Short mmCIF file of C-alpha atoms and ligand atoms in Angstrom, two decimals:
data_model
loop_
_atom_site.label_atom_id
_atom_site.label_comp_id
_atom_site.label_asym_id
_atom_site.label_seq_id
_atom_site.Cartn_x
_atom_site.Cartn_y
_atom_site.Cartn_z
CA MET G 1 36.20 -16.72 -26.01
CA THR G 2 38.75 -17.70 -28.56
CA GLN G 3 37.52 -16.62 -31.95
CA ILE G 4 38.55 -13.10 -32.90
CA ASP G 5 37.91 -11.77 -36.36
CA THR G 6 38.88 -8.42 -37.70
CA THR G 7 38.17 -6.63 -40.89
CA THR G 8 38.44 -3.10 -42.12
CA ASP G 9 36.16 -3.87 -45.04
CA SER G 10 32.56 -3.15 -44.14
CA THR G 11 31.41 -5.36 -47.00
CA ASP G 12 33.24 -8.39 -45.63
CA ASP G 13 30.25 -10.64 -45.52
CA LYS G 14 31.93 -13.51 -43.75
CA VAL G 15 32.79 -11.47 -40.66
CA LEU G 16 29.35 -9.89 -40.49
CA ALA G 17 27.71 -13.28 -40.89
CA ARG G 18 29.78 -14.64 -38.00
CA ALA G 19 29.03 -11.58 -35.89
CA ALA G 20 25.28 -11.92 -36.55
CA GLN G 21 25.43 -15.62 -35.72
CA ALA G 22 27.35 -14.95 -32.50
CA LEU G 23 24.71 -12.41 -31.40
CA LYS G 24 21.90 -14.87 -32.07
CA GLN G 25 23.73 -17.49 -29.99
CA GLY G 26 23.82 -15.07 -27.07
CA ASP G 27 27.52 -14.17 -27.45
CA LEU G 28 28.99 -10.68 -27.36
CA VAL G 29 30.27 -8.79 -30.41
CA VAL G 30 32.38 -5.62 -30.57
CA PHE G 31 31.28 -3.50 -33.52
CA PRO G 32 31.89 0.03 -34.76
CA THR G 33 29.26 2.75 -34.85
CA GLU G 34 29.81 6.29 -36.10
CA THR G 35 30.18 7.48 -32.48
CA VAL G 36 32.26 4.89 -30.59
CA TYR G 37 32.71 1.12 -30.65
CA GLY G 38 29.93 -0.80 -28.94
CA LEU G 39 29.96 -4.06 -26.98
CA GLY G 40 26.79 -5.65 -28.31
CA ALA G 41 24.39 -8.43 -27.33
CA ASP G 42 20.95 -9.52 -28.50
CA ALA G 43 18.76 -7.13 -26.49
CA SER G 44 16.08 -9.79 -26.03
CA GLN G 45 18.30 -12.38 -24.30
CA ASP G 46 18.59 -11.83 -20.53
CA VAL G 47 21.80 -13.78 -20.08
CA ALA G 48 23.49 -12.21 -23.14
CA VAL G 49 22.71 -8.75 -21.73
CA ALA G 50 24.02 -9.78 -18.30
CA ARG G 51 27.27 -10.82 -20.00
CA ILE G 52 27.78 -7.21 -21.13
CA PHE G 53 27.82 -6.01 -17.52
CA ALA G 54 30.15 -8.85 -16.54
CA ALA G 55 32.54 -8.04 -19.42
CA LYS G 56 32.63 -4.33 -18.52
CA ASN G 57 33.15 -5.19 -14.87
CA ARG G 58 30.59 -2.63 -13.84
CA PRO G 59 29.90 -2.23 -10.10
CA ASN G 60 26.30 -1.23 -10.89
CA PHE G 61 23.65 -1.63 -13.59
CA ASN G 62 23.42 1.27 -16.00
CA PRO G 63 20.63 1.04 -18.54
CA LEU G 64 21.86 0.35 -22.08
CA ILE G 65 21.10 1.80 -25.50
CA VAL G 66 19.37 -0.59 -27.90
CA HIS G 67 20.47 -0.16 -31.51
CA VAL G 68 17.89 -0.92 -34.18
CA ALA G 69 17.79 -0.75 -37.98
CA SER G 70 14.91 1.71 -38.35
CA LEU G 71 12.33 3.91 -36.64
CA GLU G 72 9.73 1.32 -37.56
CA ILE G 73 11.57 -1.33 -35.55
CA ALA G 74 12.27 1.18 -32.74
CA GLU G 75 8.50 1.57 -32.36
CA CYS G 76 8.24 -2.12 -31.41
CA PHE G 77 10.48 -1.35 -28.42
CA GLY G 78 9.37 2.12 -27.37
CA VAL G 79 6.37 4.47 -27.44
CA PHE G 80 7.18 7.63 -29.41
CA CYS G 81 5.46 10.90 -28.57
CA ASP G 82 5.32 13.51 -31.39
CA PRO G 83 8.60 15.29 -30.51
CA ALA G 84 10.36 11.92 -30.18
CA ARG G 85 9.18 10.90 -33.62
CA ALA G 86 10.16 14.28 -35.07
CA LEU G 87 13.69 13.90 -33.66
CA ALA G 88 13.99 10.35 -34.95
CA GLN G 89 12.89 11.46 -38.41
CA ALA G 90 15.33 14.37 -38.40
CA PHE G 91 18.45 12.63 -37.05
CA TRP G 92 18.20 8.87 -37.62
CA PRO G 93 20.31 7.19 -38.72
CA GLY G 94 22.77 9.17 -36.59
CA PRO G 95 24.30 9.92 -33.17
CA LEU G 96 21.08 10.58 -31.24
CA SER G 97 19.59 8.25 -28.62
CA LEU G 98 15.99 8.72 -27.50
CA VAL G 99 14.76 7.53 -24.10
CA VAL G 100 11.08 6.64 -24.40
CA PRO G 101 8.60 4.47 -22.44
CA ARG G 102 8.89 0.74 -23.16
CA THR G 103 6.01 -0.72 -25.16
CA ASP G 104 3.81 -3.20 -23.26
CA ASP G 105 5.26 -6.05 -25.31
CA CYS G 106 8.78 -4.64 -25.58
CA PRO G 107 11.04 -7.49 -26.70
CA ALA G 108 14.08 -6.16 -24.80
CA SER G 109 15.29 -7.74 -21.57
CA LEU G 110 14.32 -5.78 -18.43
CA LEU G 111 18.03 -5.70 -17.62
CA VAL G 112 18.56 -3.45 -20.68
CA SER G 113 16.45 -0.83 -18.89
CA ALA G 114 18.02 -1.63 -15.50
CA GLY G 115 14.49 -2.10 -14.25
CA LEU G 116 13.16 1.25 -15.52
CA ASP G 117 9.97 1.53 -17.57
CA SER G 118 11.88 3.40 -20.27
CA ILE G 119 14.32 2.34 -22.99
CA ALA G 120 17.06 4.19 -24.88
CA LEU G 121 16.91 3.60 -28.65
CA ARG G 122 19.17 4.60 -31.51
CA VAL G 123 19.46 3.92 -35.24
CA PRO G 124 23.20 4.16 -35.96
CA GLU G 125 24.44 5.57 -39.22
CA SER G 126 27.61 3.46 -39.58
CA HIS G 127 27.35 1.12 -42.56
CA ILE G 128 28.84 -1.74 -40.57
CA ALA G 129 26.44 -1.28 -37.69
CA GLN G 130 23.55 -1.06 -40.18
CA ALA G 131 24.71 -4.21 -41.97
CA LEU G 132 24.93 -6.09 -38.67
CA LEU G 133 21.45 -4.96 -37.63
CA THR G 134 19.93 -5.89 -40.97
CA ARG G 135 21.69 -9.22 -41.13
CA SER G 136 20.91 -10.28 -37.56
CA GLN G 137 17.38 -8.81 -37.55
CA LEU G 138 17.95 -8.02 -33.87
CA GLY G 139 17.83 -5.12 -31.51
CA ILE G 140 21.43 -4.90 -30.29
CA ALA G 141 22.00 -3.65 -26.74
CA ALA G 142 25.41 -2.01 -26.66
CA PRO G 143 27.23 0.27 -24.26
CA SER G 144 30.58 1.70 -25.29
CA ALA G 145 33.11 -1.14 -25.59
CA ASN G 146 35.37 -0.08 -22.70
CA PRO G 147 35.93 -1.58 -19.27
CA SER G 148 33.98 0.36 -16.62
CA GLY G 149 35.71 3.68 -15.88
CA ALA G 150 37.88 3.70 -19.03
CA LEU G 151 37.49 5.90 -22.11
CA SER G 152 35.19 4.89 -24.95
CA PRO G 153 37.11 3.30 -27.84
CA THR G 154 36.93 5.22 -31.12
CA ASP G 155 39.25 2.85 -33.00
CA ALA G 156 39.54 -0.93 -32.90
CA THR G 157 43.10 -0.57 -31.61
CA HIS G 158 41.71 1.05 -28.42
CA ILE G 159 39.70 -2.00 -27.42
CA ALA G 160 41.00 -3.39 -24.13
CA PRO G 161 42.20 -7.00 -23.97
CA SER G 162 39.57 -7.87 -21.36
CA ILE G 163 36.81 -6.70 -23.70
CA ARG G 164 38.32 -8.57 -26.68
CA GLU G 165 38.43 -11.73 -24.61
CA ALA G 166 34.78 -11.40 -23.66
CA ALA G 167 33.67 -10.99 -27.29
CA ALA G 168 33.16 -13.84 -29.77
CA VAL G 169 33.81 -11.48 -32.68
CA VAL G 170 35.47 -8.08 -32.98
CA VAL G 171 34.47 -6.23 -36.14
CA ASP G 172 37.15 -3.69 -37.02
CA GLY G 173 35.75 -0.73 -38.92
CA GLY G 174 38.69 1.61 -38.43
CA PRO G 175 38.26 4.98 -36.70
CA CYS G 176 34.75 6.20 -35.78
CA ARG G 177 33.57 9.22 -37.79
CA VAL G 178 32.09 11.18 -34.86
CA GLY G 179 34.31 9.90 -32.06
CA LEU G 180 31.96 11.12 -29.34
CA GLU G 181 29.02 9.26 -27.81
CA SER G 182 25.48 9.96 -29.00
CA THR G 183 23.44 12.84 -27.61
CA ILE G 184 20.73 11.42 -25.35
CA VAL G 185 17.29 13.04 -25.17
CA GLY G 186 14.52 11.84 -22.86
CA PHE G 187 10.98 13.12 -22.37
CA GLU G 188 9.03 14.33 -19.38
CA GLY G 189 5.58 13.82 -20.83
CA ASP G 190 6.08 15.36 -24.27
CA ARG G 191 8.77 17.76 -23.08
CA PRO G 192 12.23 16.91 -24.44
CA VAL G 193 15.02 16.82 -21.85
CA LEU G 194 18.74 16.71 -22.53
CA LEU G 195 20.19 13.70 -20.67
CA ARG G 196 23.67 13.69 -22.20
CA PRO G 197 25.34 16.05 -24.65
CA GLY G 198 27.02 14.21 -27.51
CA GLY G 199 27.47 13.80 -31.25
CA ILE G 200 24.54 16.01 -32.30
CA ALA G 201 24.62 19.62 -31.15
CA VAL G 202 21.85 20.77 -28.84
CA GLU G 203 21.23 23.72 -31.21
CA GLU G 204 20.43 21.28 -34.03
CA ILE G 205 17.98 19.41 -31.83
CA GLU G 206 16.34 22.65 -30.66
CA LYS G 207 15.69 23.62 -34.29
CA ILE G 208 13.32 20.64 -34.45
CA VAL G 209 11.64 20.60 -31.00
CA GLY G 210 12.38 23.98 -29.44
CA PRO G 211 14.32 24.55 -26.19
CA LEU G 212 15.47 21.43 -24.36
CA ALA G 213 14.92 21.26 -20.63
CA ALA G 214 17.83 20.28 -18.42
CA ALA G 215 17.31 17.01 -16.61
CA ALA G 216 15.61 17.90 -13.34
CA HIS G 217 17.07 16.68 -10.09
CA ASN G 218 14.94 13.98 -8.49
CA SER G 219 13.17 13.19 -11.74
CA LYS G 220 13.33 9.83 -13.45
CA ALA G 221 16.02 11.21 -15.69
CA PRO G 222 19.69 10.85 -14.82
CA THR G 223 21.45 14.19 -14.25
CA SER G 224 24.50 12.71 -15.89
CA PRO G 225 25.00 9.38 -17.60
CA GLY G 226 24.71 6.57 -15.15
CA GLN G 227 23.39 8.70 -12.30
CA LEU G 228 19.85 7.44 -12.22
CA LEU G 229 18.08 8.97 -9.25
CA SER G 230 14.96 6.94 -9.41
CA HIS G 231 15.36 3.34 -10.43
CA TYR G 232 12.45 0.97 -10.34
CA ALA G 233 11.74 0.18 -6.71
CA PRO G 234 9.31 -2.58 -5.78
CA SER G 235 6.31 -1.40 -3.76
CA ALA G 236 7.16 -4.08 -1.19
CA LYS G 237 9.94 -3.34 1.26
CA VAL G 238 13.21 -5.13 0.62
CA ARG G 239 15.01 -6.92 3.47
CA LEU G 240 18.62 -7.78 2.65
CA ASN G 241 20.81 -10.67 3.83
CA ALA G 242 17.83 -12.63 5.03
CA THR G 243 18.68 -15.77 6.99
CA ASP G 244 15.07 -16.53 7.79
CA VAL G 245 11.70 -15.86 6.18
CA ARG G 246 8.22 -15.01 7.48
CA ALA G 247 4.88 -16.20 6.11
CA ASP G 248 3.86 -12.69 4.99
CA GLU G 249 7.09 -12.19 3.00
CA ALA G 250 8.18 -13.09 -0.51
CA LEU G 251 11.58 -14.73 -0.78
CA LEU G 252 14.36 -14.12 -3.29
CA ARG G 253 16.78 -17.00 -3.01
CA PHE G 254 20.27 -17.39 -4.37
CA GLY G 255 22.24 -20.59 -4.85
CA LYS G 256 21.82 -23.58 -2.57
CA SER G 257 19.37 -21.97 -0.23
CA ALA G 258 19.01 -23.40 3.25
CA LEU G 259 15.69 -21.68 3.98
CA PRO G 260 12.60 -23.89 4.25
CA GLU G 261 10.41 -24.27 1.14
CA GLY G 262 6.77 -23.26 1.02
CA ARG G 263 6.88 -20.85 3.96
CA ALA G 264 6.95 -17.54 2.04
CA MET G 265 4.01 -16.09 0.06
CA ALA G 266 6.03 -16.45 -3.14
CA GLU G 267 9.59 -17.30 -3.98
CA LYS G 268 12.15 -17.28 -6.79
CA ASN G 269 15.76 -18.39 -7.01
CA LEU G 270 18.03 -16.00 -8.94
CA SER G 271 20.35 -18.90 -9.74
CA PRO G 272 20.05 -22.31 -8.04
CA THR G 273 23.62 -23.10 -9.18
CA GLY G 274 25.01 -19.83 -7.76
CA ASP G 275 25.87 -18.36 -11.20
CA LEU G 276 26.02 -14.55 -10.85
CA VAL G 277 25.53 -13.90 -14.58
CA GLU G 278 22.34 -15.96 -14.51
CA ALA G 279 21.31 -14.17 -11.29
CA ALA G 280 21.74 -10.75 -12.93
CA SER G 281 19.71 -11.84 -15.91
CA HIS G 282 16.72 -12.66 -13.66
CA LEU G 283 17.03 -9.85 -11.10
CA PHE G 284 14.55 -7.26 -12.38
CA GLN G 285 12.00 -9.79 -13.62
CA TYR G 286 11.99 -11.66 -10.29
CA LEU G 287 11.72 -8.47 -8.24
CA ARG G 288 8.66 -7.58 -10.29
CA ASP G 289 7.22 -11.08 -9.98
CA LEU G 290 7.67 -11.16 -6.20
CA ASP G 291 6.28 -7.64 -5.86
CA ALA G 292 3.17 -8.78 -7.72
CA SER G 293 2.58 -11.46 -5.07
CA GLY G 294 1.31 -8.76 -2.72
CA ALA G 295 3.81 -9.58 0.03
CA CYS G 296 4.66 -6.59 2.22
CA THR G 297 8.37 -7.43 2.19
CA ILE G 298 10.76 -9.18 -0.16
CA ALA G 299 13.40 -11.04 1.86
CA VAL G 300 16.62 -11.47 -0.10
CA GLU G 301 19.24 -14.09 0.68
CA PRO G 302 22.86 -12.91 0.78
CA LEU G 303 24.76 -12.81 -2.53
CA PRO G 304 28.55 -12.71 -2.89
CA ALA G 305 30.01 -9.27 -3.65
CA THR G 306 32.27 -10.53 -6.44
CA GLY G 307 31.91 -10.20 -10.22
CA LEU G 308 28.33 -9.27 -11.14
CA GLY G 309 27.43 -9.76 -7.48
CA LEU G 310 28.67 -6.20 -6.91
CA ALA G 311 26.12 -4.75 -9.33
CA ILE G 312 23.35 -7.01 -8.04
CA ASN G 313 24.04 -6.00 -4.43
CA ASP G 314 24.20 -2.33 -5.44
CA ARG G 315 20.78 -2.60 -7.07
CA LEU G 316 19.28 -4.47 -4.13
CA ALA G 317 20.69 -1.91 -1.68
CA ARG G 318 18.94 0.85 -3.67
CA ALA G 319 15.70 -1.10 -3.59
CA ALA G 320 16.08 -1.51 0.19
CA ALA G 321 16.96 2.15 0.85
CA PRO G 322 14.37 4.38 2.58
CA ARG G 323 11.87 5.44 -0.09
CA ASN G 324 11.68 9.16 0.65
CA GLU G 325 15.39 9.62 -0.03
CA SER G 326 16.93 9.50 -3.49
CA PRO G 327 19.46 6.74 -3.78
CA SER G 328 22.79 8.26 -4.79
O1 LIG H 401 27.17 6.63 -28.96
C1 LIG H 401 26.69 5.95 -28.07
O2 LIG H 401 25.68 6.27 -27.47
C2 LIG H 401 27.41 4.61 -27.76
C3 LIG H 401 27.32 3.72 -28.99
C4 LIG H 401 27.87 2.36 -28.76
O3 LIG H 401 25.99 3.68 -29.44
N1 LIG H 401 26.85 3.98 -26.61
C5 LIG H 401 27.02 4.47 -25.34
O4 LIG H 401 26.47 3.65 -24.38
O5 LIG H 401 27.60 5.49 -25.10
P1 LIG H 401 26.76 3.81 -22.82
O6 LIG H 401 26.15 2.61 -22.14
O7 LIG H 401 28.20 4.00 -22.58
O8 LIG H 401 25.92 5.05 -22.39
C6 LIG H 401 24.52 4.98 -22.45
C7 LIG H 401 23.91 5.96 -21.50
C8 LIG H 401 24.06 5.51 -20.08
O9 LIG H 401 24.89 6.40 -19.39
C9 LIG H 401 22.67 5.53 -19.50
O10 LIG H 401 22.61 6.25 -18.31
C10 LIG H 401 21.82 6.18 -20.58
O11 LIG H 401 22.52 5.99 -21.77
N2 LIG H 401 20.55 5.47 -20.66
C11 LIG H 401 20.28 4.30 -21.26
N3 LIG H 401 19.02 3.92 -21.08
C12 LIG H 401 18.44 4.88 -20.33
C13 LIG H 401 17.14 5.06 -19.79
N4 LIG H 401 16.16 4.15 -19.96
N5 LIG H 401 16.92 6.17 -19.06
C14 LIG H 401 17.89 7.07 -18.87
N6 LIG H 401 19.15 6.96 -19.35
C15 LIG H 401 19.41 5.87 -20.07
MG1 LIG H 402 30.10 4.57 -21.94
#
């Protein structure tokens, strides 16, 4: 990416217009929120979302927070139980993310949820973030704008060169007011669970919904950010590095596959051209599709362990792991 724009003026319409346009085209945009800077993509575009993981150089898929302009729009993406709605009404716009079940017609890419049936949603308070959301009319999937393993940027000057290069536009809003990531609350049924402490104090949240439960081990909730114990696993078994395929299997191909056509019960190719970003963008959808074929096993062709291939292989290894153990 070559075009880099900066502004410290949140009302600079030209930069916001370019940022909104870039998002619609499927490009990445770095933008400020009141917590930390985010690396954003149109949440509904599979390939755009896959580019986020590639830009961060993540070795695995972590689900992402989708930023929206209002609670009303959030309800198109997620199903809000009463305590979730009460928290949204009390703290949005602001540094609180709510993990709720995806709606049946959720417009967000499955990659946003890393294959889970839930989605993290947040209405940011930052005027620039709000302006970008309103202008683009999108849900913006955005993790913190740092390379994997580095600190979250709270000023545009902190943004790493590799992240700048991956973005079509960098919107500079100066230092972030809160400077700490959002608090994340999920729900076990209607029971609110603290998934990550952050910009809104737990005491403030408890004033609205009562005591928060700690995320239980072995539940669907991560015990700490990124440590998801129970990702979506297909009901079929997963057989990795397949170099042959049986008639009662479904087949997940990658690249120029040498395996015979028409032998498996169902088949998909993650990327016939061997493009790992494209492969990541299809991964969760294709696993679901092949699972729905009723095959007892999904045979998966080998994928390179470079670039996004690392994260794809990590996810496939979890899907192939024995089911009665929690993947770590
Ligand atoms: O303040 C923030 O939250 C910033 C700004 C940019 O909004 N974003 C941020 O994103 O910190 P990120 O990706 O660095 O952290 C999001 C965390 C992840 O650790 C992930 O585990 C959790 O949110 N998360 C997202 N979706 C989830 C889901 N469906 N279930 C459980 N946890 C989820
Ligand atoms: Mg982060």
